Coordinates of C-alpha atoms and ligand atoms in Angstrom, one line a residue:
X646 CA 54.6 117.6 93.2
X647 CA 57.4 118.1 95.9
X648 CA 60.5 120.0 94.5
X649 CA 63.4 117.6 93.9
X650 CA 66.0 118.0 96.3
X651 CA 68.8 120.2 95.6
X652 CA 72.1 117.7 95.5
X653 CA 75.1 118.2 97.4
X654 CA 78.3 119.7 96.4
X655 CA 81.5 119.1 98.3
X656 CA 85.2 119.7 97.6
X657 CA 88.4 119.7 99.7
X658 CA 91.3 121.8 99.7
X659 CA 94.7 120.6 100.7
X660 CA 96.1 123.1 102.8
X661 CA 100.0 122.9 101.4
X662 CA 100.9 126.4 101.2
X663 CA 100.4 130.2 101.2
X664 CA 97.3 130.8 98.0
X665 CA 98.0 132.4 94.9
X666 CA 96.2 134.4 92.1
X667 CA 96.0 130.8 90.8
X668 CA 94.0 129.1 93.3
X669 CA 91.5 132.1 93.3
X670 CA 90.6 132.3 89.7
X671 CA 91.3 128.2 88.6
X672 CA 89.4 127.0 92.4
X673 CA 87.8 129.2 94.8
X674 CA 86.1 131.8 92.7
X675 CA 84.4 128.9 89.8
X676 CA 83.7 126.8 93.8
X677 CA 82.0 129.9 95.5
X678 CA 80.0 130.3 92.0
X679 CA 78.3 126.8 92.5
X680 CA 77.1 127.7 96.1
X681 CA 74.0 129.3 94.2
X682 CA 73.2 125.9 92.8
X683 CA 73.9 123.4 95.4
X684 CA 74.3 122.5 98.9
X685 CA 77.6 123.2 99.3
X686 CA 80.4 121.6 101.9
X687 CA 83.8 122.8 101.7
X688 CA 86.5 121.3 104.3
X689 CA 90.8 122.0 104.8
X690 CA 91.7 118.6 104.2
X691 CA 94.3 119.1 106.8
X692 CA 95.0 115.3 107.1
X693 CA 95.5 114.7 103.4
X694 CA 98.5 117.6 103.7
X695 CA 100.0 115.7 106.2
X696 CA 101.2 112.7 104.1
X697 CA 103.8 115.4 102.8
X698 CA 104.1 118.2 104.8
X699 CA 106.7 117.3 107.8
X700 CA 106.3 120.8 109.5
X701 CA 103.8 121.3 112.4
X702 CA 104.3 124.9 112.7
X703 CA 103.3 125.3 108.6
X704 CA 101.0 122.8 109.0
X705 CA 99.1 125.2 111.8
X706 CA 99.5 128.2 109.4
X707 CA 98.2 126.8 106.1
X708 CA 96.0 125.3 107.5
X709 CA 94.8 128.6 109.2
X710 CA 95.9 130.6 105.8
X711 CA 93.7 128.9 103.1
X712 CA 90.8 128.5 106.2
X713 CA 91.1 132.3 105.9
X714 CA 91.8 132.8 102.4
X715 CA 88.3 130.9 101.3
X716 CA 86.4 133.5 103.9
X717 CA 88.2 136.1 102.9
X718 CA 87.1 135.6 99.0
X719 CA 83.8 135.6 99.8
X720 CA 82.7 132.4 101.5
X721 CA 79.4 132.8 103.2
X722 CA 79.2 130.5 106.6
X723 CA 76.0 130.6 107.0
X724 CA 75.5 128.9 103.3
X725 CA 78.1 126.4 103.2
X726 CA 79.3 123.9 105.8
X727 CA 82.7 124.8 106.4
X728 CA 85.0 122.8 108.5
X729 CA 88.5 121.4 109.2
X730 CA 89.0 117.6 108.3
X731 CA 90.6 116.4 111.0
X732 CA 87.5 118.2 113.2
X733 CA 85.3 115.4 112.3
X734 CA 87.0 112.0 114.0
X735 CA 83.7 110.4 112.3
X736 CA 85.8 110.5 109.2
X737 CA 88.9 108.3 110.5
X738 CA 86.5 105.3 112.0
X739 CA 84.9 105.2 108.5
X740 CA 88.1 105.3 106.9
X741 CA 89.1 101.7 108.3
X742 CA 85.9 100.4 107.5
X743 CA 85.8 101.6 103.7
X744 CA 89.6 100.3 103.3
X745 CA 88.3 97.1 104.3
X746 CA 86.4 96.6 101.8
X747 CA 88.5 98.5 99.1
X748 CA 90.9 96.3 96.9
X749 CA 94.5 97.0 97.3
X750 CA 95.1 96.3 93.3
X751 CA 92.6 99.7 93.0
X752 CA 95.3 101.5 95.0
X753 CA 98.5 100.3 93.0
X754 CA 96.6 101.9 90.2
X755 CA 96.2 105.1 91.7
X756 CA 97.8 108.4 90.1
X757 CA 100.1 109.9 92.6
X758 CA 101.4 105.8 94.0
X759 CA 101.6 105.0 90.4
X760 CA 104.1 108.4 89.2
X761 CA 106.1 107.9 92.6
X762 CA 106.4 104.2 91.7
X763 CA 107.3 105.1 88.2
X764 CA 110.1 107.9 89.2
X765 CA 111.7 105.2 91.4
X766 CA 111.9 102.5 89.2
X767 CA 113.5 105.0 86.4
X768 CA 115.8 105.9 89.1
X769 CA 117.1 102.5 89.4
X770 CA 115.3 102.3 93.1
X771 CA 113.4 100.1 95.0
X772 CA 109.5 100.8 93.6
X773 CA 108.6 102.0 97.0
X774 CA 111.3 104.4 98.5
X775 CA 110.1 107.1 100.1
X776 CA 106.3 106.3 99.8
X777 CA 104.6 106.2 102.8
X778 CA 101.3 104.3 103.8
X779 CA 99.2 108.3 104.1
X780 CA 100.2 108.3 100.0
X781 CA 99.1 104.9 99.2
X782 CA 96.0 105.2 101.4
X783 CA 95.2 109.1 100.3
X784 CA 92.7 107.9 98.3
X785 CA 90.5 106.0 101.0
X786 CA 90.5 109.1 102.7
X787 CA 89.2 111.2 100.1
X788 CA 86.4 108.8 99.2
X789 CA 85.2 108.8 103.1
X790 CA 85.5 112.8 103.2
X791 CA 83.0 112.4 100.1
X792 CA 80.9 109.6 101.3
X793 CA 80.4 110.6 104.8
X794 CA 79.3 113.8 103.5
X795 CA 76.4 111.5 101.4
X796 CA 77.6 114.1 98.2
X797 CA 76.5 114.0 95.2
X798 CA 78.9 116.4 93.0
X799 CA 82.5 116.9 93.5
X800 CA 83.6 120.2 92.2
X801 CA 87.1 119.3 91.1
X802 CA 90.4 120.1 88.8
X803 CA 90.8 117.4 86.3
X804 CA 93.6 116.1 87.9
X805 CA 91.7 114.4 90.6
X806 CA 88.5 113.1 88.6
X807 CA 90.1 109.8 89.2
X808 CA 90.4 110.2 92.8
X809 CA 86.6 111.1 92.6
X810 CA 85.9 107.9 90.4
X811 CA 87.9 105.6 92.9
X812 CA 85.4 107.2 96.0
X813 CA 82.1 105.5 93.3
X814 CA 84.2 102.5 93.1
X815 CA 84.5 102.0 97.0
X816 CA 81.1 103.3 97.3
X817 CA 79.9 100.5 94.9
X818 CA 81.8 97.7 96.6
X819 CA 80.4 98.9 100.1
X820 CA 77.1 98.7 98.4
X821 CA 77.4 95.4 96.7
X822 CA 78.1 93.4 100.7
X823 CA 75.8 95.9 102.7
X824 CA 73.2 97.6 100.1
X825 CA 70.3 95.6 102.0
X826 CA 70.5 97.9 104.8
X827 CA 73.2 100.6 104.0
X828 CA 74.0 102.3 100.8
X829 CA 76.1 105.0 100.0
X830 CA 75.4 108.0 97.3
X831 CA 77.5 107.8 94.7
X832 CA 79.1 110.7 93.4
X833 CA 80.7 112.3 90.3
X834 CA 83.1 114.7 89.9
X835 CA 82.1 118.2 88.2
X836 CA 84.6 120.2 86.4
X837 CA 83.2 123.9 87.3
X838 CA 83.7 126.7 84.4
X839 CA 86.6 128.4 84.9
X840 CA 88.8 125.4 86.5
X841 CA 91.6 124.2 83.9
X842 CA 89.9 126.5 81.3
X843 CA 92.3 129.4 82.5
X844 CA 95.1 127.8 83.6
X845 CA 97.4 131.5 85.2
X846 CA 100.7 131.7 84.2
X847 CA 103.3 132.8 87.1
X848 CA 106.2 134.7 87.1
X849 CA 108.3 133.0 84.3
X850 CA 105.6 132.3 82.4
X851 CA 105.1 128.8 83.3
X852 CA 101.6 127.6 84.6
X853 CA 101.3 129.7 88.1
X854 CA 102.2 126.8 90.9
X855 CA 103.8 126.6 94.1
X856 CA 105.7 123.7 92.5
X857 CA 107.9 125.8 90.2
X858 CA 108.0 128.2 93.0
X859 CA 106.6 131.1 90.7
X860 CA 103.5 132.4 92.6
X861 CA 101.8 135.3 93.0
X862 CA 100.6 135.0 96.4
X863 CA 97.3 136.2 97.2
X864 CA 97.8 138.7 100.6
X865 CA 101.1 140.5 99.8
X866 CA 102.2 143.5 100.8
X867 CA 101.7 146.1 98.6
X868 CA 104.8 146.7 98.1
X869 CA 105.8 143.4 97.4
X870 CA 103.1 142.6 95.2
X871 CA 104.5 145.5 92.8
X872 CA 108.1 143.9 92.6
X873 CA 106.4 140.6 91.5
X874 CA 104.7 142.3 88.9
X875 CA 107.6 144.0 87.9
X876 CA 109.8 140.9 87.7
X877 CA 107.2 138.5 85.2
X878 CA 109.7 137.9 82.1
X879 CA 108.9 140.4 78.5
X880 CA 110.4 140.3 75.6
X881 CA 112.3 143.2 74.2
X882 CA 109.8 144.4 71.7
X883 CA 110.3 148.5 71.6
X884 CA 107.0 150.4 73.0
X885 CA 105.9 151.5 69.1
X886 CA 105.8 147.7 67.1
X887 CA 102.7 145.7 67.6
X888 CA 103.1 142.5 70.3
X889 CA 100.4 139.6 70.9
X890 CA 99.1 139.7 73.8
X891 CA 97.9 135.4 73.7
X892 CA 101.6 134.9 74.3
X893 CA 102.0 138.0 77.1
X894 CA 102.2 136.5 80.9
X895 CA 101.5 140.5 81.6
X896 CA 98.5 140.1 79.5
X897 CA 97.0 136.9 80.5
X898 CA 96.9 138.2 84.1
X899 CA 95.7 141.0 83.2
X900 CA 93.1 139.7 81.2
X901 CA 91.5 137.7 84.3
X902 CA 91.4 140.8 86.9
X903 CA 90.5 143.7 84.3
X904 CA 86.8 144.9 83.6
X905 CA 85.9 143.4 79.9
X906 CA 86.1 146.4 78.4
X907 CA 89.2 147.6 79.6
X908 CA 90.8 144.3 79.1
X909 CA 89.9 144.6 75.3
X910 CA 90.9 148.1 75.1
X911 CA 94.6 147.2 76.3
X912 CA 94.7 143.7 73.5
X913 CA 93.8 146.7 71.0
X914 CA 96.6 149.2 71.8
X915 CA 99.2 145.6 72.0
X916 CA 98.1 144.5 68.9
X917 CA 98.5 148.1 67.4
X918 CA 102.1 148.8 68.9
X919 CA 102.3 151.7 71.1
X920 CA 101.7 150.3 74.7
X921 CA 105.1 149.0 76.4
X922 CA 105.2 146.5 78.5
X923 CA 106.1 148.7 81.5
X924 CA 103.3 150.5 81.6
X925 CA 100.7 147.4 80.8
X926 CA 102.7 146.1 84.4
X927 CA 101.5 149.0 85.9
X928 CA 98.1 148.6 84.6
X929 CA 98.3 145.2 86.2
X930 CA 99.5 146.2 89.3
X931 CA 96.7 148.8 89.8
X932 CA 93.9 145.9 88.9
X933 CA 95.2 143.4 91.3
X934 CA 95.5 145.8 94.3
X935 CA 92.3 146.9 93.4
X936 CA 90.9 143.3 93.6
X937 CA 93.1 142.1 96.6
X938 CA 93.3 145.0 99.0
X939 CA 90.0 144.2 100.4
X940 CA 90.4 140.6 100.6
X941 CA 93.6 141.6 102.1
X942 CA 92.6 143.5 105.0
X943 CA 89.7 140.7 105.7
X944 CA 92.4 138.2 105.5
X945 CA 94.6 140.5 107.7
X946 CA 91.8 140.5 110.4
X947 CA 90.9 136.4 109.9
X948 CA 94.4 135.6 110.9
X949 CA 94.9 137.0 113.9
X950 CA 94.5 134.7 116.7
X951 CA 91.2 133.9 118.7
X952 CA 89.5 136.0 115.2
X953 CA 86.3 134.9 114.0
X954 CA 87.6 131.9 112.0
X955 CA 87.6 129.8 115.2
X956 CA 84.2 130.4 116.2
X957 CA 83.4 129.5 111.7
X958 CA 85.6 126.5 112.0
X959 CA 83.7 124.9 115.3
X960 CA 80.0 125.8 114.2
X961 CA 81.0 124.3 110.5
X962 CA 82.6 121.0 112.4
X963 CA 79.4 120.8 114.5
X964 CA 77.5 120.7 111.4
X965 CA 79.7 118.0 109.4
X966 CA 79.9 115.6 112.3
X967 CA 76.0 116.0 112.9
X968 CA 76.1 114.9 109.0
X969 CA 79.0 112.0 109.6
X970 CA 77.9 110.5 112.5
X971 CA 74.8 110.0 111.5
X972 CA 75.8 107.9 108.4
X973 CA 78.4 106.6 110.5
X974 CA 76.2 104.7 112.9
X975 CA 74.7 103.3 110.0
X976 CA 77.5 102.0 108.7
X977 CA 78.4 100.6 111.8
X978 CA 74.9 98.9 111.8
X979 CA 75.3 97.8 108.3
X980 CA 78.7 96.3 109.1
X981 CA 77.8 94.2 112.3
X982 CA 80.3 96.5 114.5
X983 CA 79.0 95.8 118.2
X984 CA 76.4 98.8 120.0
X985 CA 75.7 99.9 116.9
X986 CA 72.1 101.5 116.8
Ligands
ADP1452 P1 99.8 124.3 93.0 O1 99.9 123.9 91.5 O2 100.3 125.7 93.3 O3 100.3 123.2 93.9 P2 97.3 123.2 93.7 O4 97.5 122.0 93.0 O5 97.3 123.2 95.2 O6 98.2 124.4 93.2 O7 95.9 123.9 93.2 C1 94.7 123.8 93.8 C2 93.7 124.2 92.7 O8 94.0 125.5 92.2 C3 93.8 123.3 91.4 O9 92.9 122.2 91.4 C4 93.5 124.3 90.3 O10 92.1 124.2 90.0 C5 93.8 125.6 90.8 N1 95.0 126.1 90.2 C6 96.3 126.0 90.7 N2 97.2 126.7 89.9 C7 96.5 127.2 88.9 C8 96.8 128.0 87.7 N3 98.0 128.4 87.5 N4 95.8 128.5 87.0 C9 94.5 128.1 87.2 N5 94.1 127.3 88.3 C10 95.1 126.9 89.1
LIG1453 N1 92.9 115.5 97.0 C1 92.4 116.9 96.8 C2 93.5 117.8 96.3 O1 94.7 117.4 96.3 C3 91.9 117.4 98.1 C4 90.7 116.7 98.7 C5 90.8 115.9 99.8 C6 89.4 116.6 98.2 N2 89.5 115.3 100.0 C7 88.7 115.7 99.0 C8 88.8 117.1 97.0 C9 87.4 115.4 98.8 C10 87.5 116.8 96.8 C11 86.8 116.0 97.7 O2 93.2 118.8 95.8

C-alpha cells in the first residue's frame, strides 16, 4: 500500500512591524513545530501589508525584518518553501480570476470591512470612509495565496479562521462552474498548540501587541531590552508577603522563557512571600537574553544587505511560482482564457 501523502501546511505573515516576544511564542515557534508534520510553505504577505501601511521605506524593512526574524528562530530553507508574496506575480492573475467568481455579498460580510463599516457608521460617517478597495478585496487575496499553493491546512490565530473559511468558499464556487476540468483543494484552518492558548501580556499588562504600542521587541539591544523589563507595571506588595503569580505580567513572561523547573521554583517562592519583584525582573531579564542573544546575532547578520536572506528569498520564490504556475495554467485552461495549455 503506497503511504498517503503528507498534506500541505501554509501560513502568511503580514509584515506590519518590528516582531515581538509575542509573535515568537503565540506564531512562529507553535508554526516551526508543525514543519515536522507537514509540507510546510510560509510566505511575507508583503502585498496584504500594503492595504495599510503608506510607508515604502518600512514597507522595505519589515518586510526584510520578519523575512529575517522567521530564519533567525529557526526556519530551515531547505524544509519549507519560503518566499515573498509579491515574488510570485502567478498570485495576482489568479486573484482576478477567483474575484470573478467570488460574490461581493461574501465580502460585505467579511471581519475587518464589517468593523470598519461598523466604527463609521457609530461615528455618524459615510459607511465607507477611509476603506479602500486592498481592505475589501484582502480576502481574495488570501484565498489565492492558499489556493495557488493547492494547501491543505492553514496554520492560523483564531482571528482569521474566517478568512480561511471564506478561501473554501471561493474554492467551492470555482469548483461548482469549472470542477469538470479544474478543481481546487479545499482547505481548513488549524489552530496550532500554543497560538491563543498563551496569549503574552506586554508592558502594561495588556495582551503584548503592536496595537497598544506595548511590545517587547524581539532583537533589542541589550541594554534596552533590560529597561523594558524594568518598566512592566508591579504592584506594591513588600518582598516578605505572598503574591500570585497568575496575575504577575513579570511572571507570565517568565513563565514562557524559563526551564519548567525553574519556572515552578520561582511560583513557589511568590506564592510563599519572599521573592520581590525586582529581582524576579532580573530573573527575567537573564532568561530572555539567554533565549534572544543568539537569535539576535543571526538576525544581526540576516539584515545586513546582499546577506543570505536574498539568495533564501529567490530560491523559495523559484519554488512557489514552480507550484503557482503550474495550477495557474490550469486555471487558465479551465476558465477558457486564450493560449492556455
Ligand atoms: P499584533 O497584535 O502585535 O499586531 P499580529 O496580529 O501581527 O500582532 O500577530 C501575529 C500573530 O502573533 C497572531 O496571529 C498571534 O498568533 C501572535 N500574537 C500576537 N500577539 C500575541 C500575544 N500577545 N500573545 C500570543 N500570541 C500573540
Ligand atoms: N491575513 C493574515 C494575517 O493578517 C496573513 C495572511 C495573508 C495569511 N495570506 C495568508 C495567513 C494566507 C494564512 C494564509 O495574519
Amino acid at each position: 500500500m503506497s503511504q498517503p501523502e503528507t498534506k500541505v501546511s501554509l501560513t502568511g505573515i503580514k509584515p506590519t512591524g518590528e516582531p515581538h516576544l509575542g509573535n515568537l511564542i503565540g506564531a512562529i515557534r507553535p508554526a516551526l513545530e508543525l514543519v515536522d508534520q507537514f509540507e510546510s510553505i510560509y510566505f511575507i504577505a508583503d502585498y496584504h501589508a500594503l492595504t495599510t501601511e503608506r510607508d515604502p521605506e518600512l514597507l522595505r524593512h519589515y518586510s526584510r525584518s520578519v523575512a529575517a526574524t522567521w530564519l533567525a528562530a529557526g526556519l530551515d530553507p531547505s524544509r519549507t518553501t519560503f518566499y515573498r508574496q509579491s515574488d510570485v506575480p502567478e498570485v495576482f492573475e489568479l486573484m482576478w480570476v477567483l474575484s470573478c467568481v467570488t460574490g461581493k455579498g461574501l465580502m460585505n460580510r467579511a471581519h475587518a470591512y464589517k468593523a470598519a463599516r461598523d466604527r463609521n457608521l457609530e461615528a455618524g460617517e459615510d459607511p465607507d470612509a477611509g476603506v479602500n478597495m486592498g481592505l475589501f478585496n484582502y480576502p481574495v487575496l488570501m484565498a489565492v495565496d492558499i489556493l495557488a499553493m493547492e494547501s491543505d491546512v492553514i496554520p492560523v490565530g483564531k482571528d482569521q479562521v474566517q478568512h480561511v473559511e471564506y478561501a473554501a468558499d471561493i474554492a467551492g464556487s470555482f469548483n461548482h462552474f469549472y470542477g469538470d476540468t479544474y478543481s481546487f483543494t479545499i482547505p481548513e484552518a488549524i489552530i496550532p498548540e500554543g497560538t491563543s492558548a498563551q496569549t503574552l501580556p506586554g508592558l502594561d499588562g495588556r495582551k503584548m501587541s503592536k496595537s497598544y504600542d506595548n511590545t517587547i521587541p524581539l532583537f533589542l539591544p541589550e541594554a534596552e531590552l533590560k529597561k523594558l523589563v524594568r518598566r512592566i507595571p508591579t504592584d506594591s506588595t513588600p518582598v516578605s508577603e505572598p503574591k500570585d503569580p497568575d496575575s504577575s505580567a513579570v511572571f507570565q513572561l517568565f513563565e514562557q522563557f524559563a526551564a519548567p523547573a525553574d519556572a515552578a521554583e520561582t511560583r513557589k517562592r511568590l506564592e510563599e512571600g519572599g521573592l520581590g519583584w525586582g529581582e524576579l525582573k532580573n530573573q527575567l531579564f537573564g532568561v530572555l537574553d539567554e533565549h534572544l542573544a543568539p537569535l539576535r546575532a543571526r538576525y544581526d547578520e540576516l539584515m545586513e544587505p546582499g546577506s543570505e536572506l536574498d539568495a533564501v528569498l529567490a530560491e523559495g520564490a523559484e519554488k512557489a511560482r514552480q507550484r503557482a504556475g503550474r495550477v495557474l495554467r490550469r486555471v487558465r485552461g479551465a476558465v477558457g482564457i486564450a493560449g492556455s495549455a
